[in-house]
């Protein structure tokens, strides 16, 4: 979400995507190995992130309208898939990602630290990261200077979608189950963390270390 807001964007569909990705992970995990289940969830996250990115960056629909609308669609898909009932996974290996520990340290916590470091380095040490700041600071000037602004904006939604897919996988793994309305309030947690951390809603100002 930090990446998306830095470009001046917004995504209100992540609670719906989070639930759908968890549902997909649990559904696939009922008959396939956990790695395939989690990969399927991340793929679904990437796909709806790509859809949001194309609508916002290419079709140029307001991100609030786009992501509210896509959120309703995603919630509908999850409800149809589950028929408003929880998917349960019996495989003990499925819970390793979300509930497993190494020397007392949760794997999910390790992932959090790794993601903060990796995405922080990308943001501050790569051309892509500089492009994100530039687009968020001044969209038109960035376009005129040769930055592929639409590609940059769309890519941040894809990145967010992949992260939502991983988050949904972790949640499903922790519970060994998933349902259509897993955590509707997660959107407020995410936005509060990013904005209180100092990332400007107008774009161009912020950092991963602030979110951390």
Coordinates of N, CA and C in Angstrom, one line a residue:
X1 N 0.8 -1.2 0.0 CA 0.0 0.0 0.0 C 0.9 1.3 0.0
X2 N 2.0 1.2 0.6 CA 2.9 2.3 0.6 C 3.3 2.7 -0.8
X3 N 3.6 1.7 -1.6 CA 4.0 2.0 -3.0 C 2.8 2.7 -3.8
X4 N 1.6 2.1 -3.6 CA 0.4 2.7 -4.3 C 0.2 4.1 -3.9
X5 N 0.2 4.4 -2.6 CA -0.1 5.8 -2.1 C 1.0 6.7 -2.5
X6 N 2.3 6.2 -2.6 CA 3.4 7.1 -3.0 C 3.2 7.6 -4.5
X7 N 2.5 6.8 -5.3 CA 2.2 7.3 -6.7 C 1.0 8.2 -6.8
X8 N 0.3 8.4 -5.6 CA -0.9 9.2 -5.6 C -2.1 8.3 -5.8
X9 N -2.0 7.0 -5.6 CA -3.1 6.1 -5.8 C -3.7 5.7 -4.5
X10 N -4.6 4.8 -4.6 CA -5.4 4.3 -3.4 C -6.0 3.0 -3.8
X11 N -6.2 2.1 -2.8 CA -6.8 0.8 -3.0 C -7.8 0.5 -1.9
X12 N -9.1 0.5 -2.1 CA -10.0 0.2 -1.1 C -10.6 -1.3 -1.2
X13 N -9.9 -2.0 -2.1 CA -10.4 -3.4 -2.4 C -9.6 -4.5 -1.6
X14 N -8.6 -4.1 -0.8 CA -7.7 -5.1 -0.3 C -8.4 -6.0 0.7
X15 N -9.4 -5.5 1.5 CA -10.1 -6.4 2.4 C -10.8 -7.5 1.6
X16 N -11.4 -7.2 0.5 CA -12.1 -8.2 -0.3 C -11.1 -9.1 -0.9
X17 N -10.0 -8.6 -1.4 CA -8.9 -9.4 -2.0 C -8.3 -10.3 -1.0
X18 N -8.0 -9.8 0.2 CA -7.5 -10.6 1.3 C -8.3 -11.8 1.6
X19 N -9.6 -11.6 1.7 CA -10.5 -12.7 1.9 C -10.6 -13.7 0.8
X20 N -10.6 -13.2 -0.5 CA -10.7 -14.1 -1.6 C -9.4 -14.9 -1.7
X21 N -8.3 -14.3 -1.5 CA -7.0 -15.0 -1.6 C -6.9 -16.1 -0.5
X22 N -7.4 -15.8 0.7 CA -7.4 -16.8 1.7 C -8.3 -17.9 1.4
X23 N -9.5 -17.6 0.8 CA -10.4 -18.6 0.3 C -9.8 -19.5 -0.7
X24 N -9.1 -18.9 -1.7 CA -8.5 -19.7 -2.7 C -7.4 -20.6 -2.1
X25 N -6.6 -20.1 -1.2 CA -5.6 -20.9 -0.6 C -6.2 -22.1 0.1
X26 N -7.3 -21.9 0.9 CA -7.9 -22.9 1.6 C -8.6 -23.9 0.7
X27 N -9.2 -23.4 -0.4 CA -9.9 -24.3 -1.3 C -8.9 -25.2 -2.0
X28 N -7.8 -24.6 -2.5 CA -6.8 -25.4 -3.2 C -6.1 -26.3 -2.3
X29 N -5.9 -25.9 -1.0 CA -5.2 -26.6 0.0 C -5.9 -27.9 0.4
X30 N -7.2 -28.0 0.1 CA -8.0 -29.2 0.5 C -7.6 -30.4 -0.3
X31 N -7.0 -30.1 -1.5 CA -6.7 -31.3 -2.4 C -5.3 -31.3 -2.9
X32 N -4.5 -30.2 -2.7 CA -3.2 -30.1 -3.2 C -2.2 -29.6 -2.1
X33 N -0.9 -29.8 -2.4 CA 0.1 -29.4 -1.4 C 0.0 -27.9 -1.1
X34 N 0.5 -27.5 0.1 CA 0.4 -26.1 0.6 C 1.1 -25.1 -0.4
X35 N 2.2 -25.5 -0.9 CA 2.9 -24.6 -1.8 C 2.1 -24.2 -3.0
X36 N 1.4 -25.2 -3.6 CA 0.5 -24.9 -4.7 C -0.7 -24.0 -4.3
X37 N -1.2 -24.3 -3.1 CA -2.3 -23.5 -2.6 C -1.9 -22.1 -2.4
X38 N -0.8 -21.8 -1.8 CA -0.3 -20.5 -1.6 C 0.1 -19.8 -2.9
X39 N 0.7 -20.5 -3.8 CA 1.0 -19.9 -5.1 C -0.3 -19.5 -5.9
X40 N -1.3 -20.3 -5.8 CA -2.6 -20.0 -6.4 C -3.2 -18.7 -5.8
X41 N -3.1 -18.6 -4.5 CA -3.6 -17.4 -3.8 C -2.9 -16.1 -4.2
X42 N -1.5 -16.2 -4.3 CA -0.7 -15.1 -4.8 C -1.0 -14.7 -6.2
X43 N -1.2 -15.8 -7.0 CA -1.6 -15.5 -8.5 C -2.9 -14.8 -8.6
X44 N -3.9 -15.2 -7.8 CA -5.2 -14.5 -7.8 C -5.0 -13.0 -7.4
X45 N -4.2 -12.8 -6.3 CA -3.9 -11.4 -5.9 C -3.2 -10.6 -7.0
X46 N -2.3 -11.2 -7.7 CA -1.6 -10.5 -8.8 C -2.6 -10.2 -9.9
X47 N -3.6 -11.1 -10.2 CA -4.5 -10.8 -11.2 C -5.5 -9.7 -10.9
X48 N -6.0 -9.6 -9.7 CA -6.9 -8.5 -9.4 C -6.1 -7.2 -9.2
X49 N -4.9 -7.3 -8.8 CA -4.0 -6.1 -8.8 C -3.8 -5.6 -10.2
X50 N -3.6 -6.5 -11.1 CA -3.4 -6.1 -12.5 C -4.6 -5.4 -13.0
X51 N -5.8 -6.0 -12.7 CA -7.1 -5.4 -13.2 C -7.3 -4.0 -12.6
X52 N -7.0 -3.9 -11.3 CA -7.1 -2.5 -10.7 C -6.1 -1.6 -11.4
X53 N -4.9 -2.0 -11.6 CA -3.9 -1.2 -12.2 C -4.2 -0.7 -13.6
X54 N -4.8 -1.6 -14.4 CA -5.2 -1.3 -15.8 C -6.3 -0.3 -15.8
X55 N -7.3 -0.5 -14.9 CA -8.4 0.4 -14.8 C -8.0 1.8 -14.4
X56 N -7.1 1.9 -13.4 CA -6.6 3.2 -12.9 C -5.7 3.9 -13.8
X57 N -4.6 3.1 -14.3 CA -3.5 3.7 -15.1 C -3.8 3.9 -16.5
X58 N -4.5 2.9 -17.1 CA -4.7 2.9 -18.6 C -6.1 3.5 -18.9
X59 N -7.2 3.0 -18.3 CA -8.5 3.5 -18.5 C -8.7 4.8 -17.9
X60 N -7.9 5.1 -16.9 CA -7.9 6.4 -16.1 C -9.2 6.6 -15.3
X61 N -9.7 5.6 -14.7 CA -10.8 5.7 -13.8 C -10.2 6.1 -12.4
X62 N -11.0 7.0 -11.7 CA -10.5 7.4 -10.3 C -10.3 6.1 -9.5
X63 N -9.1 6.1 -8.8 CA -8.8 4.9 -8.0 C -9.8 4.6 -6.9
X64 N -10.4 5.6 -6.3 CA -11.5 5.3 -5.3 C -12.6 4.5 -5.9
X65 N -13.1 5.1 -7.0 CA -14.2 4.4 -7.7 C -13.8 3.0 -8.2
X66 N -12.7 2.9 -8.8 CA -12.2 1.6 -9.3 C -12.1 0.6 -8.2
X67 N -11.5 0.9 -7.1 CA -11.2 -0.1 -6.1 C -12.4 -0.4 -5.2
X68 N -13.3 0.5 -5.1 CA -14.6 0.2 -4.4 C -15.4 -0.7 -5.2
X69 N -15.5 -0.5 -6.5 CA -16.2 -1.3 -7.4 C -15.6 -2.7 -7.5
X70 N -14.3 -2.8 -7.7 CA -13.7 -4.1 -7.8 C -13.8 -4.9 -6.5
X71 N -13.8 -4.1 -5.3 CA -14.0 -4.8 -4.0 C -15.3 -5.5 -4.0
X72 N -16.4 -4.9 -4.5 CA -17.7 -5.5 -4.5 C -17.7 -6.8 -5.3
X73 N -17.0 -6.7 -6.5 CA -16.9 -7.8 -7.4 C -16.2 -9.0 -6.7
X74 N -15.0 -8.7 -6.1 CA -14.2 -9.7 -5.5 C -15.0 -10.3 -4.3
X75 N -15.7 -9.5 -3.5 CA -16.5 -10.1 -2.4 C -17.5 -11.0 -3.0
X76 N -18.2 -10.6 -4.1 CA -19.2 -11.5 -4.7 C -18.6 -12.8 -5.1
X77 N -17.4 -12.8 -5.7 CA -16.8 -14.0 -6.2 C -16.5 -14.9 -5.0
X78 N -16.0 -14.4 -3.9 CA -15.7 -15.2 -2.7 C -16.9 -15.8 -2.1
X79 N -18.0 -15.0 -2.1 CA -19.3 -15.5 -1.5 C -19.8 -16.7 -2.4
X80 N -19.7 -16.5 -3.7 CA -20.2 -17.6 -4.6 C -19.4 -18.8 -4.4
X81 N -18.0 -18.6 -4.3 CA -17.1 -19.8 -4.1 C -17.4 -20.6 -2.8
X82 N -17.7 -19.8 -1.7 CA -17.8 -20.5 -0.4 C -19.3 -20.8 -0.1
X83 N -20.2 -20.2 -0.8 CA -21.6 -20.3 -0.5 C -21.8 -19.9 1.0
X84 N -21.1 -18.9 1.4 CA -21.1 -18.3 2.7 C -20.8 -19.3 3.8
X85 N -19.9 -20.2 3.5 CA -19.5 -21.2 4.5 C -18.0 -21.2 4.5
X86 N -17.4 -21.7 5.6 CA -15.9 -21.7 5.7 C -15.3 -22.9 5.0
X87 N -14.2 -22.8 4.4 CA -13.4 -23.9 3.9 C -12.4 -24.3 5.0
X88 N -12.4 -25.6 5.3 CA -11.5 -26.1 6.3 C -10.4 -27.0 5.6
X89 N -9.2 -26.9 6.2 CA -8.0 -27.7 5.6 C -7.5 -28.6 6.7
X90 N -7.4 -29.9 6.4 CA -7.0 -30.8 7.4 C -5.5 -31.1 7.4
X91 N -4.8 -30.7 6.3 CA -3.4 -31.0 6.2 C -2.6 -30.2 7.2
X92 N -1.9 -30.9 8.1 CA -1.1 -30.2 9.2 C 0.0 -29.3 8.5
X93 N 0.5 -29.7 7.4 CA 1.6 -28.9 6.7 C 1.1 -27.5 6.3
X94 N -0.2 -27.4 6.1 CA -0.8 -26.2 5.6 C -0.7 -25.0 6.6
X95 N -0.6 -25.4 7.9 CA -0.5 -24.4 8.9 C 0.9 -23.9 9.2
X96 N 1.9 -24.4 8.5 CA 3.3 -24.1 8.8 C 3.6 -22.6 8.5
X97 N 3.1 -22.1 7.4 CA 3.5 -20.8 7.0 C 2.9 -19.8 8.0
X98 N 1.7 -19.9 8.4 CA 1.1 -19.0 9.3 C 1.3 -19.2 10.8
X99 N 1.4 -20.4 11.2 CA 1.6 -20.7 12.6 C 2.9 -21.3 13.0
X100 N 3.8 -21.7 12.0 CA 5.0 -22.3 12.3 C 6.1 -21.3 12.8
X101 N 7.0 -21.9 13.6 CA 8.1 -21.1 14.2 C 9.5 -21.7 14.0
X102 N 10.5 -20.9 14.0 CA 11.9 -21.3 14.0 C 12.6 -20.7 15.2
X103 N 13.0 -21.6 16.1 CA 13.6 -21.1 17.4 C 12.7 -20.1 18.1
X104 N 11.4 -20.3 18.0 CA 10.5 -19.4 18.7 C 10.0 -18.2 17.9
X105 N 10.7 -18.0 16.7 CA 10.3 -16.8 15.9 C 9.4 -17.2 14.8
X106 N 8.2 -16.6 14.7 CA 7.2 -17.0 13.7 C 7.7 -16.8 12.3
X107 N 7.4 -17.7 11.4 CA 7.8 -17.5 10.0 C 7.2 -16.3 9.4
X108 N 5.9 -16.0 9.8 CA 5.2 -14.8 9.3 C 6.0 -13.5 9.7
X109 N 6.5 -13.5 10.9 CA 7.3 -12.4 11.3 C 8.6 -12.2 10.5
X110 N 9.2 -13.3 10.2 CA 10.4 -13.3 9.4 C 10.1 -12.7 8.0
X111 N 9.0 -13.1 7.4 CA 8.6 -12.6 6.1 C 8.3 -11.1 6.2
X112 N 7.7 -10.6 7.3 CA 7.5 -9.2 7.4 C 8.8 -8.4 7.4
X113 N 9.8 -8.9 8.1 CA 11.1 -8.2 8.2 C 11.7 -8.2 6.8
X114 N 11.7 -9.4 6.2 CA 12.3 -9.5 4.8 C 11.7 -8.6 3.8
X115 N 10.3 -8.5 3.9 CA 9.6 -7.6 2.9 C 9.9 -6.2 3.2
X116 N 10.0 -5.8 4.4 CA 10.3 -4.4 4.7 C 11.7 -4.0 4.2
X117 N 12.7 -4.9 4.4 CA 14.0 -4.7 3.9 C 14.1 -4.6 2.4
X118 N 13.5 -5.6 1.7 CA 13.6 -5.8 0.3 C 12.9 -4.6 -0.4
X119 N 11.6 -4.3 0.0 CA 10.9 -3.3 -0.6 C 11.4 -1.9 -0.3
X120 N 12.1 -1.8 0.9 CA 12.7 -0.5 1.2 C 13.9 -0.3 0.3
X121 N 14.7 -1.3 0.1 CA 15.9 -1.2 -0.8 C 15.4 -0.9 -2.2
X122 N 14.4 -1.5 -2.7 CA 13.9 -1.2 -4.0 C 13.4 0.2 -4.2
X123 N 12.8 0.7 -3.1 CA 12.3 2.1 -3.2 C 13.4 3.1 -3.2
X124 N 14.4 2.9 -2.5 CA 15.5 3.9 -2.3 C 16.8 3.7 -3.1
X125 N 16.9 2.5 -3.7 CA 18.2 2.2 -4.3 C 18.0 1.8 -5.8
X126 N 16.8 1.9 -6.4 CA 16.6 1.5 -7.8 C 16.0 2.6 -8.6
X127 N 16.1 2.5 -9.9 CA 15.5 3.5 -10.8 C 13.9 3.4 -10.6
X128 N 13.4 2.2 -10.5 CA 12.0 2.0 -10.3 C 11.5 2.7 -9.1
X129 N 12.2 2.7 -8.0 CA 11.8 3.4 -6.8 C 11.8 4.9 -7.0
X130 N 12.8 5.4 -7.7 CA 12.9 6.8 -8.0 C 11.7 7.2 -8.9
X131 N 11.3 6.3 -9.8 CA 10.2 6.6 -10.7 C 8.9 6.7 -9.9
X132 N 8.7 5.9 -8.9 CA 7.5 5.9 -8.0 C 7.4 7.3 -7.3
X133 N 8.5 7.8 -6.7 CA 8.5 9.1 -6.1 C 8.3 10.2 -7.1
X134 N 8.9 10.1 -8.3 CA 8.7 11.1 -9.3 C 7.2 11.2 -9.8
X135 N 6.6 10.1 -10.0 CA 5.2 10.0 -10.5 C 4.3 10.6 -9.4
X136 N 4.6 10.2 -8.2 CA 3.7 10.7 -7.1 C 3.9 12.2 -6.9
X137 N 5.1 12.7 -7.1 CA 5.4 14.1 -6.9 C 4.8 15.0 -8.0
X138 N 4.9 14.6 -9.2 CA 4.4 15.4 -10.3 C 4.2 14.4 -11.5
X139 N 2.9 14.0 -11.7 CA 2.6 13.0 -12.8 C 3.0 13.6 -14.1
X140 N 2.5 14.8 -14.4 CA 2.7 15.3 -15.8 C 4.2 15.6 -16.1
X141 N 4.9 16.1 -15.1 CA 6.3 16.4 -15.3 C 7.1 15.0 -15.5
X142 N 6.7 14.0 -14.8 CA 7.3 12.7 -15.0 C 7.1 12.2 -16.4
X143 N 5.8 12.3 -16.9 CA 5.5 11.9 -18.2 C 6.3 12.6 -19.3
X144 N 6.4 13.9 -19.1 CA 7.2 14.7 -20.1 C 8.7 14.4 -20.0
X145 N 9.2 13.9 -18.9 CA 10.6 13.6 -18.8 C 10.9 12.2 -19.3
X146 N 9.9 11.5 -19.7 CA 10.2 10.2 -20.4 C 9.9 9.0 -19.5
X147 N 9.4 9.2 -18.3 CA 9.0 8.1 -17.4 C 7.7 7.5 -17.9
X148 N 7.7 6.1 -18.0 CA 6.4 5.5 -18.4 C 5.5 5.4 -17.2
X149 N 4.8 6.6 -17.0 CA 4.0 6.8 -15.8 C 2.9 5.8 -15.6
X150 N 2.2 5.4 -16.7 CA 1.1 4.5 -16.6 C 1.6 3.1 -16.2
X151 N 2.8 2.7 -16.7 CA 3.3 1.4 -16.3 C 3.7 1.4 -14.8
X152 N 4.3 2.5 -14.4 CA 4.7 2.6 -13.0 C 3.5 2.5 -12.1
X153 N 2.5 3.3 -12.4 CA 1.3 3.3 -11.5 C 0.6 1.9 -11.5
X154 N 0.5 1.3 -12.7 CA -0.2 0.0 -12.7 C 0.7 -1.0 -12.0
X155 N 2.0 -0.9 -12.1 CA 2.8 -1.9 -11.4 C 2.7 -1.9 -9.9
X156 N 2.4 -0.7 -9.3 CA 2.3 -0.7 -7.9 C 1.0 -1.4 -7.4
X157 N 0.0 -1.4 -8.2 CA -1.2 -2.2 -7.9 C -1.0 -3.7 -8.0
X158 N -0.2 -4.1 -9.0 CA 0.2 -5.5 -9.1 C 1.0 -6.0 -7.9
X159 N 2.0 -5.1 -7.5 CA 2.8 -5.4 -6.3 C 1.9 -5.6 -5.1
X160 N 1.0 -4.6 -4.9 CA 0.0 -4.7 -3.8 C -0.8 -6.0 -3.9
X161 N -1.3 -6.3 -5.0 CA -2.1 -7.5 -5.2 C -1.3 -8.8 -4.8
X162 N 0.0 -8.9 -5.2 CA 0.8 -10.0 -4.8 C 0.9 -10.1 -3.3
X163 N 1.1 -8.9 -2.7 CA 1.3 -8.9 -1.2 C 0.0 -9.3 -0.5
X164 N -1.1 -8.9 -1.1 CA -2.4 -9.2 -0.5 C -2.6 -10.8 -0.6
X165 N -2.2 -11.3 -1.7 CA -2.3 -12.8 -1.9 C -1.5 -13.5 -0.9
X166 N -0.3 -13.0 -0.6 CA 0.6 -13.6 0.5 C -0.1 -13.5 1.8
X167 N -0.6 -12.3 2.1 CA -1.3 -12.0 3.4 C -2.5 -13.0 3.6
X168 N -3.2 -13.1 2.5 CA -4.4 -14.1 2.6 C -3.9 -15.5 2.8
X169 N -2.8 -15.9 2.2 CA -2.2 -17.2 2.4 C -1.8 -17.4 3.9
X170 N -1.2 -16.4 4.5 CA -0.8 -16.5 5.9 C -2.0 -16.6 6.8
X171 N -3.0 -15.8 6.5 CA -4.2 -15.9 7.3 C -4.9 -17.2 7.3
X172 N -5.0 -17.8 6.0 CA -5.6 -19.1 5.9 C -4.8 -20.2 6.6
X173 N -3.5 -20.0 6.5 CA -2.6 -21.0 7.1 C -2.7 -20.9 8.6
X174 N -2.8 -19.7 9.2 CA -2.9 -19.5 10.7 C -4.2 -20.2 11.2
X175 N -5.3 -20.1 10.4 CA -6.6 -20.6 10.9 C -6.9 -22.0 10.4
X176 N -6.1 -22.4 9.4 CA -6.4 -23.7 8.6 C -7.8 -23.7 8.1
X177 N -8.3 -22.5 7.7 CA -9.6 -22.3 7.2 C -9.7 -20.9 6.6
X178 N -10.8 -20.6 5.9 CA -11.0 -19.3 5.3 C -12.5 -19.1 5.0
X179 N -13.0 -17.9 5.0 CA -14.3 -17.6 4.6 C -14.4 -16.3 3.9
X180 N -15.6 -16.0 3.3 CA -15.7 -14.8 2.4 C -15.4 -13.5 3.0
X181 N -15.8 -13.3 4.3 CA -15.6 -12.0 5.0 C -14.6 -12.3 6.1
X182 N -13.4 -12.5 5.8 CA -12.4 -12.9 6.7 C -12.1 -11.8 7.7
X183 N -11.8 -10.6 7.2 CA -11.4 -9.4 8.1 C -11.7 -8.1 7.4
X184 N -13.0 -7.7 7.3 CA -13.4 -6.5 6.6 C -12.6 -5.2 7.1
X185 N -12.2 -5.2 8.3 CA -11.6 -4.0 8.9 C -10.1 -3.9 8.6
X186 N -9.5 -4.8 7.9 CA -8.1 -4.8 7.6 C -7.7 -3.6 6.8
X187 N -8.6 -3.1 5.9 CA -8.3 -1.9 5.1 C -8.0 -0.7 6.0
X188 N -8.7 -0.6 7.1 CA -8.5 0.6 8.0 C -7.1 0.4 8.7
X189 N -6.8 -0.8 9.1 CA -5.5 -1.0 9.7 C -4.4 -0.6 8.8
X190 N -4.5 -1.1 7.5 CA -3.4 -0.9 6.5 C -3.3 0.6 6.3
X191 N -4.4 1.3 6.0 CA -4.3 2.7 5.7 C -3.8 3.5 6.8
X192 N -4.2 3.2 8.1 CA -3.8 3.9 9.2 C -2.3 3.8 9.4
X193 N -1.8 2.5 9.2 CA -0.3 2.3 9.4 C 0.5 3.1 8.4
X194 N 0.0 3.1 7.1 CA 0.8 3.8 6.1 C 0.7 5.3 6.3
X195 N -0.4 5.8 6.5 CA -0.6 7.3 6.6 C 0.0 7.8 7.9
X196 N -0.2 7.2 9.0 CA 0.3 7.6 10.3 C 1.9 7.5 10.2
X197 N 2.4 6.6 9.5 CA 3.8 6.5 9.3 C 4.4 7.6 8.6
X198 N 3.6 8.4 7.9 CA 4.2 9.6 7.2 C 4.1 9.6 5.7
X199 N 3.5 8.6 5.1 CA 3.3 8.6 3.7 C 2.1 9.5 3.3
X200 N 2.4 10.5 2.4 CA 1.4 11.5 2.1 C 0.3 10.9 1.1
X201 N -1.0 11.1 1.4 CA -2.0 10.7 0.5 C -2.0 11.4 -0.8
X202 N -1.3 12.5 -0.9 CA -1.2 13.2 -2.2 C -0.1 12.6 -3.1
X203 N 0.7 11.7 -2.5 CA 1.8 11.1 -3.2 C 3.1 11.8 -3.2
X204 N 4.2 11.0 -3.5 CA 5.5 11.6 -3.6 C 6.3 11.7 -2.3
X205 N 5.7 11.5 -1.1 CA 6.4 11.7 0.2 C 6.1 10.4 1.0
X206 N 7.1 9.8 1.5 CA 6.9 8.6 2.4 C 8.1 7.7 2.2
X207 N 8.1 6.6 3.0 CA 9.2 5.6 2.9 C 8.7 4.3 3.6
X208 N 9.4 3.2 3.2 CA 9.1 1.9 3.9 C 9.4 1.9 5.3
X209 N 10.5 2.6 5.7 CA 11.0 2.6 7.1 C 9.9 3.3 7.9
X210 N 9.2 4.3 7.4 CA 8.2 5.0 8.1 C 7.0 4.1 8.4
X211 N 6.7 3.3 7.3 CA 5.6 2.3 7.5 C 6.0 1.3 8.6
X212 N 7.2 0.9 8.5 CA 7.7 -0.1 9.5 C 7.6 0.5 10.9

